[in-house]
Amino acid sequence: MAAENCSDGGQDPNPCYLQKFRLYETRSNFYMVGRDKSGTLCRILKIDRLDPSELTVLEDSTTYPEIECYDLLRRIHEGNRSTGGLKFVTACYGIIGFVKFLGPHYMLLITKRRKIGAICGHTIYAISKTQMITIGNSPVQSNMAYSKNEKRYKKLLCSVDLTKDFFFSYSYNVMHSLQRNLCKNETGLLNYETMFVWNEFLTRGIRNNLKNTLWTVALVYGFFKQVELSVSGRDVKLTLIARRSRHYAGTRYLKRGVNEKGRVANDVETEQIVFEDVPEGCPTQISSVVQNRGSIPLFWSQETSRLNLKPDIILSKKDPTYEATKLHFENLARRYGNPIIILNLIKRCEKKPRETILRSEFANAIRYINKSLTKENRLRFLHWDINRHSRKATNVLELLGRVADYALNLTGIFYCQVTPNCRPEGLLDLTCVLQNDEHFAQIPCDKSDDGEKLDIDVGSDNQSSTENVKPPMFQTGVLRTNCIDCLDRTNVAQYAYGLMALGRQLHAMGFTESQTIDQSSPLAEDLMGVYEKMGDTLALQYGGSAAHNKIFCQRRGQWQAATQSQELFRTLQRYYSNAYMDAEKQSAINLFLGHFQPQQGKPALWELDSDQHYSVGRHGPNLLNEDARTSIKRSMSDGNILCGTDSPMSASNVRQESENRGEAISESTHEMPAYGISYSRFTPRMSCRQLFGEIEDQFLGSNRICYENGDECNCTNFDMDWLSSSGNSCDDDAYDRSAAGLSSENIGAELKTGMTTSPSESGSNIKVGERSASEVTCDGLMDEYSESFVNWVTHGDLLIPVKFTCQ
C-alpha cells in the first residue's frame, strides 16, 4: 500500500496510510471504513452489490475524524433499516484484489497478519488468514455463482496459499530494492506495475477506478527473513529478501527458458540488507546488495514424464538472432546497469547430452549478442561445472567466493547512513541520508523496470556534512546466476556471493577490519542457515520439494548416510510434484495472475491441452503474430544496452595472438549454423592467460582464479573449469580417456562437418549442425584402430572382453 494524499490537494508532506479496515454491508452496498495507524482518521469506500456484471467502487474523498465516521455509519444504518440495516462483516488489514469468473465479483481480504521484520522503522508483514467475500447479494448470485464451474474456479484460486511466502508493507516499497527506494521516492499506482507485485491483475480494477492505492496492498511473493547477528560486540540485523517475478511465472517443467518478451522462468531478485540495530532516534548505517537468478534465456523445454526422472531437454524454437535473449539482458541492464555478469553452473560433459546442449547454445548466444555491444557493456560470461567439482575434494565455496569477489569488484555494493528524523510513516528517500556535499556531486541512479532513469530527489533540509559522515556507495551492475532449474546449485553460488558481500558490507559499516569472512566462522554458519532456508522455500515454489543441500550438509559435517537419504527423499518428492501436482498448480497461478480469464461459451481452464493455451482470455486467444511480436520487441528496446557494433574476436585473430604470446589455444569461436542447433559433449577452452589477458600477480597461484582484464582482452565468454587441477577432464572417466590426445585444432576441423543426429542418439528431437566429441573421437580413430579399441577409448568398455563359461 503506497502513500496517498488524504486531502484533495497536491502531495501532502505527511502521507496517509490506511492500515486497519472494517467491512459493513447493507442489502445494496458494502461499506469499508479505513483507518490510519493511529486510528484517528478515517476514509470510507462504497462497493455496489446490485450489478453483478460490473465492479462499481466509489470513494468518499473526505477524511473523517473517528467520531464523525461513526455518526455517518449510524445514519447509513437508519436509512437502510427497512432492508435489515447496516451489518458488520469482518475486520481486515487490506484488500488483496477483486476477481470475477463466470458469475459475480469476489473481494479478497487480509483478515489476519503477522509482523516478520522491519526496515528503518517500516514494518513488513506476512499474511496469516484471508477471506473471499461475494460482492453480489443473494438474489443476484443464485443463478450462476454456485454452478459447478464457478465452484471449481473458486477452489482453484483458493489453492494459491497466500499465507505462505507472500509479504507486504504499508509504508515501505518492498517490491523495490533499498537503493531504488532511496534514489526514487515512488508512490501509488506505479509500484503495482512492477514485475514483483503478484496481485497487479487482481487490483487493476479498483486502482484504475479510484486512481489510488489506499485500500489495497501490494503483495510480493518469494522469501523474507530477518535475523539478528552480533559482530564485534555490536548488534546488526540481516534481512534476506527474494522477490519472484510474476512474468512467465510457474512450475518447473511447465515454465522453462525465455518467452518472446525476454521474460525468463524462475526469475528471482535476491537482496541482502544489513543495518545497525540502534535505539529509535539514533543515526544508523545501512547497506544492501542485489543479485539475480533466472532460467537460461533460450527457447527450451522439458516434457513432464511419469516414467523418466530426467526428461530430455529440447531446444524448442530456432532463434538465430537471439532476439528474446537480447531483450532479457537489455531488461537486466535497464534495471541494474552494467556490467551484467553471468555465472553458468551447468554441466560441461555428459554421456547423454542434456545440459551440454544448453551450455553450447548459451555460449553462442552471448557471443552473438556481444558483437553488438561496446567493450564496456559486453556481457561477462563465466562457465563453471559445479557438479563435477563438488564430487571431488574441491572447496567449492572457496572457489565460488573468488567469483563473488570478482563480481563485487565490478558492481560494488550500496551503503549509506540514515538520519534519525526519517519518519517511519513516510517513504525512504535521499533526504533521509546523511550527506557530504562533496560526495553527492555525482550519484549514479538506479533505473525502473521500463528503462526510465530514476531522478534522485535530495531535499533542501539535509543535515550539514560532518567529518564523520561516510560517503554513500552505490551498486551498478549485477551478478546473474543460473543452473538448469536455478534452485540447488544456484543457491550454493548465491550463498557464496552473499558471504563475500556481507564481509564488504560490515567493513563499510566499520564493524570489521577485513572485507572477507572466514567460512568456518559462526557468522558464516548463521548466513548459511538463512540462505539454506531461502533455497528450500524457492525450490518448493518452483520445483515442488526443498532444495538439494548436499554441499551445505558436507560443510557442516553432517553424516553422509543421512544426507544421502535426505537427497533421495527430496528427489522423489520433486518427481511426484512435477508429475502429478504441477499442472493444477500452474493453472492456479495463471488464474491468480490473470493469464487466463474465464468466459461464458469458451473452454474452461482444465479443458485446455497444455500451459501454452492458458493465455486464452476474455478477448480471445492471446497469440502473437509476427507484426505484434515486432512491435513488442521494439517497445521493450527503449533505453536498451545495444551500442555501436564492434568487430568480433575471430578464431584466427585469437590463434595469432596466442602464438605471439607463446600459448596454446583451445577455444573455437565459430558461429552456430542457421539451419541447426549446435552442441558438443566436449567444450574446448582457451588458456586462462590468453583468455583473460594480463592478470594480477595475486591470482597466479595454481589453485587461484584468474579474471579477465577488460583493457587487455576483447572476449568476455570464458570457461572456469580450468580452476581445478584436473584440466580438461570430465565427470566421467570415459570422457577423460576420449578427450586425451585431441588437440583443439583437430576438434575444430572435425566440428566443421555438419550432420543430423537421430533422437535416439542425442536424447532429443533436435537436428544438429555439429558432431559431439565422442563422434569426433570415433571418426578420428576408426581408420587406424580396431572397433573394440575405439569403443574402449570412447565409452570406457573392456578392451579385451572376458567370456564366462558355465560349468
mmCIF file of C-alpha atoms in Angstrom, residues 175-424:
data_model
loop_
_atom_site.group_PDB
_atom_site.id
_atom_site.type_symbol
_atom_site.label_atom_id
_atom_site.label_comp_id
_atom_site.label_asym_id
_atom_site.label_seq_id
_atom_site.Cartn_x
_atom_site.Cartn_y
_atom_site.Cartn_z
ATOM 1 C CA MET A 175 8.823 -4.613 -4.220
ATOM 2 C CA HIS A 176 11.891 -2.409 -4.835
ATOM 3 C CA SER A 177 15.475 -2.645 -3.659
ATOM 4 C CA LEU A 178 16.710 -0.377 -0.880
ATOM 5 C CA GLN A 179 18.892 1.542 -3.316
ATOM 6 C CA ARG A 180 15.954 2.221 -5.608
ATOM 7 C CA ASN A 181 13.745 3.277 -2.702
ATOM 8 C CA LEU A 182 16.320 5.804 -1.560
ATOM 9 C CA CYS A 183 17.081 7.079 -5.045
ATOM 10 C CA LYS A 184 13.477 7.465 -6.117
ATOM 11 C CA ASN A 185 10.515 8.224 -3.845
ATOM 12 C CA GLU A 186 7.919 6.312 -5.863
ATOM 13 C CA THR A 187 4.354 6.156 -4.628
ATOM 14 C CA GLY A 188 0.974 4.911 -5.669
ATOM 15 C CA LEU A 189 -0.012 3.308 -8.948
ATOM 16 C CA LEU A 190 3.443 2.867 -10.485
ATOM 17 C CA ASN A 191 4.551 0.449 -7.772
ATOM 18 C CA TYR A 192 1.881 -2.078 -8.755
ATOM 19 C CA GLU A 193 3.088 -2.232 -12.336
ATOM 20 C CA THR A 194 6.484 -3.618 -11.396
ATOM 21 C CA MET A 195 7.404 -7.224 -12.075
ATOM 22 C CA PHE A 196 7.395 -8.287 -8.420
ATOM 23 C CA VAL A 197 3.800 -7.344 -7.440
ATOM 24 C CA TRP A 198 1.798 -10.536 -7.799
ATOM 25 C CA ASN A 199 -1.682 -9.071 -7.278
ATOM 26 C CA GLU A 200 -1.291 -6.461 -10.013
ATOM 27 C CA PHE A 201 -4.108 -8.056 -12.019
ATOM 28 C CA LEU A 202 -6.409 -8.509 -9.016
ATOM 29 C CA THR A 203 -6.056 -4.832 -8.022
ATOM 30 C CA ARG A 204 -6.161 -3.409 -11.547
ATOM 31 C CA GLY A 205 -9.901 -2.685 -11.497
ATOM 32 C CA ILE A 206 -10.012 -0.761 -8.227
ATOM 33 C CA ARG A 207 -6.772 1.099 -8.977
ATOM 34 C CA ASN A 208 -7.999 2.248 -12.353
ATOM 35 C CA ASN A 209 -11.312 3.266 -10.829
ATOM 36 C CA LEU A 210 -10.039 5.195 -7.805
ATOM 37 C CA LYS A 211 -6.668 6.307 -9.223
ATOM 38 C CA ASN A 212 -5.022 5.490 -5.893
ATOM 39 C CA THR A 213 -3.818 2.524 -3.846
ATOM 40 C CA LEU A 214 -5.066 3.492 -0.393
ATOM 41 C CA TRP A 215 -7.246 0.416 0.006
ATOM 42 C CA THR A 216 -5.058 -2.311 -1.475
ATOM 43 C CA VAL A 217 -1.769 -3.907 -0.504
ATOM 44 C CA ALA A 218 0.958 -4.845 -2.975
ATOM 45 C CA LEU A 219 1.888 -8.493 -2.444
ATOM 46 C CA VAL A 220 5.413 -9.695 -3.145
ATOM 47 C CA TYR A 221 5.985 -13.441 -3.499
ATOM 48 C CA GLY A 222 9.241 -15.154 -2.592
ATOM 49 C CA PHE A 223 11.108 -15.138 0.683
ATOM 50 C CA PHE A 224 11.654 -12.740 3.582
ATOM 51 C CA LYS A 225 13.786 -13.454 6.637
ATOM 52 C CA GLN A 226 15.296 -11.115 9.195
ATOM 53 C CA VAL A 227 17.796 -12.273 11.826
ATOM 54 C CA GLU A 228 19.925 -10.598 14.462
ATOM 55 C CA LEU A 229 23.688 -11.008 14.357
ATOM 56 C CA SER A 230 26.453 -9.975 16.710
ATOM 57 C CA VAL A 231 29.601 -8.598 15.083
ATOM 58 C CA SER A 232 32.494 -7.350 17.197
ATOM 59 C CA GLY A 233 30.176 -6.816 20.118
ATOM 60 C CA ARG A 234 27.686 -4.777 18.093
ATOM 61 C CA ASP A 235 24.187 -5.845 17.094
ATOM 62 C CA VAL A 236 23.237 -5.826 13.434
ATOM 63 C CA LYS A 237 20.168 -7.054 11.608
ATOM 64 C CA LEU A 238 20.475 -9.035 8.412
ATOM 65 C CA THR A 239 17.499 -9.196 6.072
ATOM 66 C CA LEU A 240 17.349 -11.563 3.121
ATOM 67 C CA ILE A 241 14.626 -10.855 0.560
ATOM 68 C CA ALA A 242 13.829 -12.901 -2.540
ATOM 69 C CA ARG A 243 11.357 -11.353 -4.965
ATOM 70 C CA ARG A 244 9.888 -13.704 -7.556
ATOM 71 C CA SER A 245 8.842 -12.175 -10.872
ATOM 72 C CA ARG A 246 5.204 -12.530 -11.905
ATOM 73 C CA HIS A 247 6.216 -12.527 -15.568
ATOM 74 C CA TYR A 248 6.445 -16.014 -17.073
ATOM 75 C CA ALA A 249 5.819 -17.483 -13.631
ATOM 76 C CA GLY A 250 5.006 -21.107 -12.995
ATOM 77 C CA THR A 251 6.280 -24.551 -12.176
ATOM 78 C CA ARG A 252 9.452 -26.401 -13.077
ATOM 79 C CA TYR A 253 8.642 -28.317 -16.275
ATOM 80 C CA LEU A 254 5.814 -26.032 -17.438
ATOM 81 C CA LYS A 255 7.893 -22.853 -17.377
ATOM 82 C CA ARG A 256 11.381 -23.133 -18.816
ATOM 83 C CA GLY A 257 13.693 -20.759 -20.623
ATOM 84 C CA VAL A 258 12.511 -17.463 -22.085
ATOM 85 C CA ASN A 259 9.393 -16.130 -23.826
ATOM 86 C CA GLU A 260 9.103 -13.732 -26.761
ATOM 87 C CA LYS A 261 9.195 -10.695 -24.470
ATOM 88 C CA GLY A 262 12.516 -11.666 -22.925
ATOM 89 C CA ARG A 263 10.997 -12.801 -19.611
ATOM 90 C CA VAL A 264 12.550 -15.919 -18.122
ATOM 91 C CA ALA A 265 11.177 -18.627 -15.876
ATOM 92 C CA ASN A 266 12.081 -18.726 -12.180
ATOM 93 C CA ASP A 267 13.266 -15.113 -12.286
ATOM 94 C CA VAL A 268 14.154 -14.111 -8.724
ATOM 95 C CA GLU A 269 15.848 -10.991 -7.373
ATOM 96 C CA THR A 270 17.710 -11.563 -4.105
ATOM 97 C CA GLU A 271 18.587 -8.631 -1.836
ATOM 98 C CA GLN A 272 20.764 -8.815 1.268
ATOM 99 C CA ILE A 273 20.269 -5.863 3.629
ATOM 100 C CA VAL A 274 22.422 -5.196 6.697
ATOM 101 C CA PHE A 275 21.844 -2.351 9.140
ATOM 102 C CA GLU A 276 22.817 -1.368 12.658
ATOM 103 C CA ASP A 277 20.336 -2.270 15.365
ATOM 104 C CA VAL A 278 20.280 1.057 17.235
ATOM 105 C CA PRO A 279 17.694 2.693 19.515
ATOM 106 C CA GLU A 280 14.965 4.727 17.828
ATOM 107 C CA GLY A 281 16.064 8.264 17.089
ATOM 108 C CA CYS A 282 19.736 7.454 16.546
ATOM 109 C CA PRO A 283 21.515 7.600 13.173
ATOM 110 C CA THR A 284 22.071 4.212 11.618
ATOM 111 C CA GLN A 285 24.141 2.692 8.837
ATOM 112 C CA ILE A 286 22.537 0.509 6.211
ATOM 113 C CA SER A 287 23.861 -1.478 3.275
ATOM 114 C CA SER A 288 22.374 -3.730 0.617
ATOM 115 C CA VAL A 289 23.497 -5.835 -2.321
ATOM 116 C CA VAL A 290 21.352 -7.375 -5.056
ATOM 117 C CA GLN A 291 21.884 -10.477 -7.168
ATOM 118 C CA ASN A 292 19.679 -12.304 -9.656
ATOM 119 C CA ARG A 293 18.784 -15.833 -10.735
ATOM 120 C CA GLY A 294 16.759 -16.972 -13.730
ATOM 121 C CA SER A 295 16.317 -19.751 -16.251
ATOM 122 C CA ILE A 296 18.695 -19.951 -19.207
ATOM 123 C CA PRO A 297 17.262 -17.346 -21.645
ATOM 124 C CA LEU A 298 16.786 -19.628 -24.635
ATOM 125 C CA PHE A 299 13.691 -21.281 -26.086
ATOM 126 C CA TRP A 300 13.915 -24.692 -24.435
ATOM 127 C CA SER A 301 11.645 -27.068 -22.595
ATOM 128 C CA GLN A 302 11.303 -30.454 -20.906
ATOM 129 C CA GLU A 303 8.237 -32.634 -21.191
ATOM 130 C CA THR A 304 6.834 -33.785 -17.863
ATOM 131 C CA SER A 305 7.196 -37.538 -17.658
ATOM 132 C CA ARG A 306 5.865 -40.033 -15.137
ATOM 133 C CA LEU A 307 8.364 -42.602 -16.360
ATOM 134 C CA ASN A 308 11.536 -40.545 -16.579
ATOM 135 C CA LEU A 309 13.155 -38.691 -13.694
ATOM 136 C CA LYS A 310 15.278 -36.694 -16.139
ATOM 137 C CA PRO A 311 13.281 -35.786 -19.248
ATOM 138 C CA ASP A 312 15.153 -34.797 -22.379
ATOM 139 C CA ILE A 313 15.997 -31.151 -22.854
ATOM 140 C CA ILE A 314 14.608 -29.789 -26.102
ATOM 141 C CA LEU A 315 15.652 -26.567 -27.779
ATOM 142 C CA SER A 316 12.126 -25.898 -28.914
ATOM 143 C CA LYS A 317 12.442 -22.811 -31.098
ATOM 144 C CA LYS A 318 15.025 -21.658 -33.577
ATOM 145 C CA ASP A 319 16.105 -18.074 -32.929
ATOM 146 C CA PRO A 320 19.279 -17.474 -34.936
ATOM 147 C CA THR A 321 19.489 -13.795 -33.941
ATOM 148 C CA TYR A 322 18.686 -14.455 -30.250
ATOM 149 C CA GLU A 323 16.123 -11.645 -30.100
ATOM 150 C CA ALA A 324 14.450 -12.895 -26.904
ATOM 151 C CA THR A 325 17.830 -13.407 -25.230
ATOM 152 C CA LYS A 326 18.786 -9.844 -26.171
ATOM 153 C CA LEU A 327 15.566 -8.480 -24.698
ATOM 154 C CA HIS A 328 16.253 -10.294 -21.445
ATOM 155 C CA PHE A 329 19.715 -8.845 -20.982
ATOM 156 C CA GLU A 330 18.585 -5.393 -22.097
ATOM 157 C CA ASN A 331 15.976 -5.525 -19.335
ATOM 158 C CA LEU A 332 18.594 -6.569 -16.783
ATOM 159 C CA ALA A 333 20.845 -3.696 -17.848
ATOM 160 C CA ARG A 334 17.984 -1.219 -17.520
ATOM 161 C CA ARG A 335 17.160 -2.466 -14.046
ATOM 162 C CA TYR A 336 20.650 -2.778 -12.629
ATOM 163 C CA GLY A 337 23.051 -1.048 -15.005
ATOM 164 C CA ASN A 338 26.246 -2.554 -16.401
ATOM 165 C CA PRO A 339 28.151 -4.803 -16.133
ATOM 166 C CA ILE A 340 25.962 -7.900 -16.306
ATOM 167 C CA ILE A 341 27.980 -10.876 -15.044
ATOM 168 C CA ILE A 342 26.590 -14.319 -15.901
ATOM 169 C CA LEU A 343 27.622 -17.333 -13.843
ATOM 170 C CA ASN A 344 26.586 -20.520 -15.651
ATOM 171 C CA LEU A 345 26.844 -23.608 -13.422
ATOM 172 C CA ILE A 346 25.530 -26.354 -15.712
ATOM 173 C CA LYS A 347 27.441 -29.476 -16.694
ATOM 174 C CA ARG A 348 30.136 -29.405 -19.340
ATOM 175 C CA CYS A 349 30.267 -33.155 -20.138
ATOM 176 C CA GLU A 350 27.598 -35.849 -20.171
ATOM 177 C CA LYS A 351 27.251 -39.363 -21.564
ATOM 178 C CA LYS A 352 23.876 -38.408 -22.983
ATOM 179 C CA PRO A 353 23.774 -34.721 -23.960
ATOM 180 C CA ARG A 354 21.215 -32.810 -21.897
ATOM 181 C CA GLU A 355 22.638 -29.810 -20.096
ATOM 182 C CA THR A 356 25.527 -29.577 -22.548
ATOM 183 C CA ILE A 357 23.029 -28.784 -25.309
ATOM 184 C CA LEU A 358 22.104 -25.601 -23.483
ATOM 185 C CA ARG A 359 25.667 -24.862 -22.421
ATOM 186 C CA SER A 360 26.888 -24.673 -26.011
ATOM 187 C CA GLU A 361 23.891 -22.726 -27.283
ATOM 188 C CA PHE A 362 24.026 -20.256 -24.358
ATOM 189 C CA ALA A 363 27.662 -19.543 -25.154
ATOM 190 C CA ASN A 364 26.768 -18.980 -28.805
ATOM 191 C CA ALA A 365 24.017 -16.553 -27.789
ATOM 192 C CA ILE A 366 26.293 -14.471 -25.566
ATOM 193 C CA ARG A 367 28.985 -14.430 -28.229
ATOM 194 C CA TYR A 368 26.462 -13.221 -30.819
ATOM 195 C CA ILE A 369 24.978 -10.528 -28.551
ATOM 196 C CA ASN A 370 28.396 -9.208 -27.520
ATOM 197 C CA LYS A 371 29.218 -8.420 -31.129
ATOM 198 C CA SER A 372 26.696 -5.576 -30.986
ATOM 199 C CA LEU A 373 27.859 -4.165 -27.654
ATOM 200 C CA THR A 374 30.645 -1.781 -26.825
ATOM 201 C CA LYS A 375 33.541 -3.273 -24.906
ATOM 202 C CA GLU A 376 32.496 -1.761 -21.576
ATOM 203 C CA ASN A 377 28.906 -3.015 -21.912
ATOM 204 C CA ARG A 378 29.642 -6.572 -23.022
ATOM 205 C CA LEU A 379 28.170 -9.425 -21.034
ATOM 206 C CA ARG A 380 30.712 -11.136 -18.761
ATOM 207 C CA PHE A 381 30.082 -14.862 -19.131
ATOM 208 C CA LEU A 382 31.563 -17.425 -16.727
ATOM 209 C CA HIS A 383 31.194 -21.200 -17.144
ATOM 210 C CA TRP A 384 31.831 -23.453 -14.167
ATOM 211 C CA ASP A 385 30.593 -27.017 -13.748
ATOM 212 C CA ILE A 386 29.825 -27.029 -10.032
ATOM 213 C CA ASN A 387 28.566 -30.626 -10.149
ATOM 214 C CA ARG A 388 31.894 -32.006 -11.275
ATOM 215 C CA HIS A 389 33.920 -30.184 -8.645
ATOM 216 C CA SER A 390 31.510 -30.948 -5.800
ATOM 217 C CA ARG A 391 32.222 -34.676 -6.321
ATOM 218 C CA LYS A 392 35.909 -34.154 -5.732
ATOM 219 C CA ALA A 393 37.938 -32.814 -2.858
ATOM 220 C CA THR A 394 37.457 -29.274 -4.151
ATOM 221 C CA ASN A 395 36.449 -26.455 -1.843
ATOM 222 C CA VAL A 396 33.505 -25.362 -3.961
ATOM 223 C CA LEU A 397 32.542 -22.491 -1.668
ATOM 224 C CA GLU A 398 36.071 -21.104 -1.697
ATOM 225 C CA LEU A 399 36.214 -21.073 -5.499
ATOM 226 C CA LEU A 400 32.752 -19.549 -5.737
ATOM 227 C CA GLY A 401 33.859 -16.951 -3.231
ATOM 228 C CA ARG A 402 36.573 -15.848 -5.612
ATOM 229 C CA VAL A 403 33.992 -15.496 -8.365
ATOM 230 C CA ALA A 404 31.899 -13.401 -5.980
ATOM 231 C CA ASP A 405 34.895 -11.226 -5.179
ATOM 232 C CA TYR A 406 35.447 -10.647 -8.887
ATOM 233 C CA ALA A 407 31.776 -9.683 -9.397
ATOM 234 C CA LEU A 408 31.696 -7.358 -6.389
ATOM 235 C CA ASN A 409 34.811 -5.578 -7.602
ATOM 236 C CA LEU A 410 32.884 -4.748 -10.762
ATOM 237 C CA THR A 411 29.438 -3.884 -9.326
ATOM 238 C CA GLY A 412 30.131 -2.608 -5.817
ATOM 239 C CA ILE A 413 27.556 -2.524 -3.012
ATOM 240 C CA PHE A 414 25.054 0.028 -1.719
ATOM 241 C CA TYR A 415 25.835 1.797 1.569
ATOM 242 C CA CYS A 416 24.626 4.945 3.313
ATOM 243 C CA GLN A 417 23.961 6.476 6.719
ATOM 244 C CA VAL A 418 20.340 7.264 7.586
ATOM 245 C CA THR A 419 19.257 10.236 9.692
ATOM 246 C CA PRO A 420 17.172 9.807 12.854
ATOM 247 C CA ASN A 421 14.459 12.231 11.673
ATOM 248 C CA CYS A 422 13.275 9.863 8.946
ATOM 249 C CA ARG A 423 9.588 9.272 9.707
ATOM 250 C CA PRO A 424 8.503 5.632 9.888
#
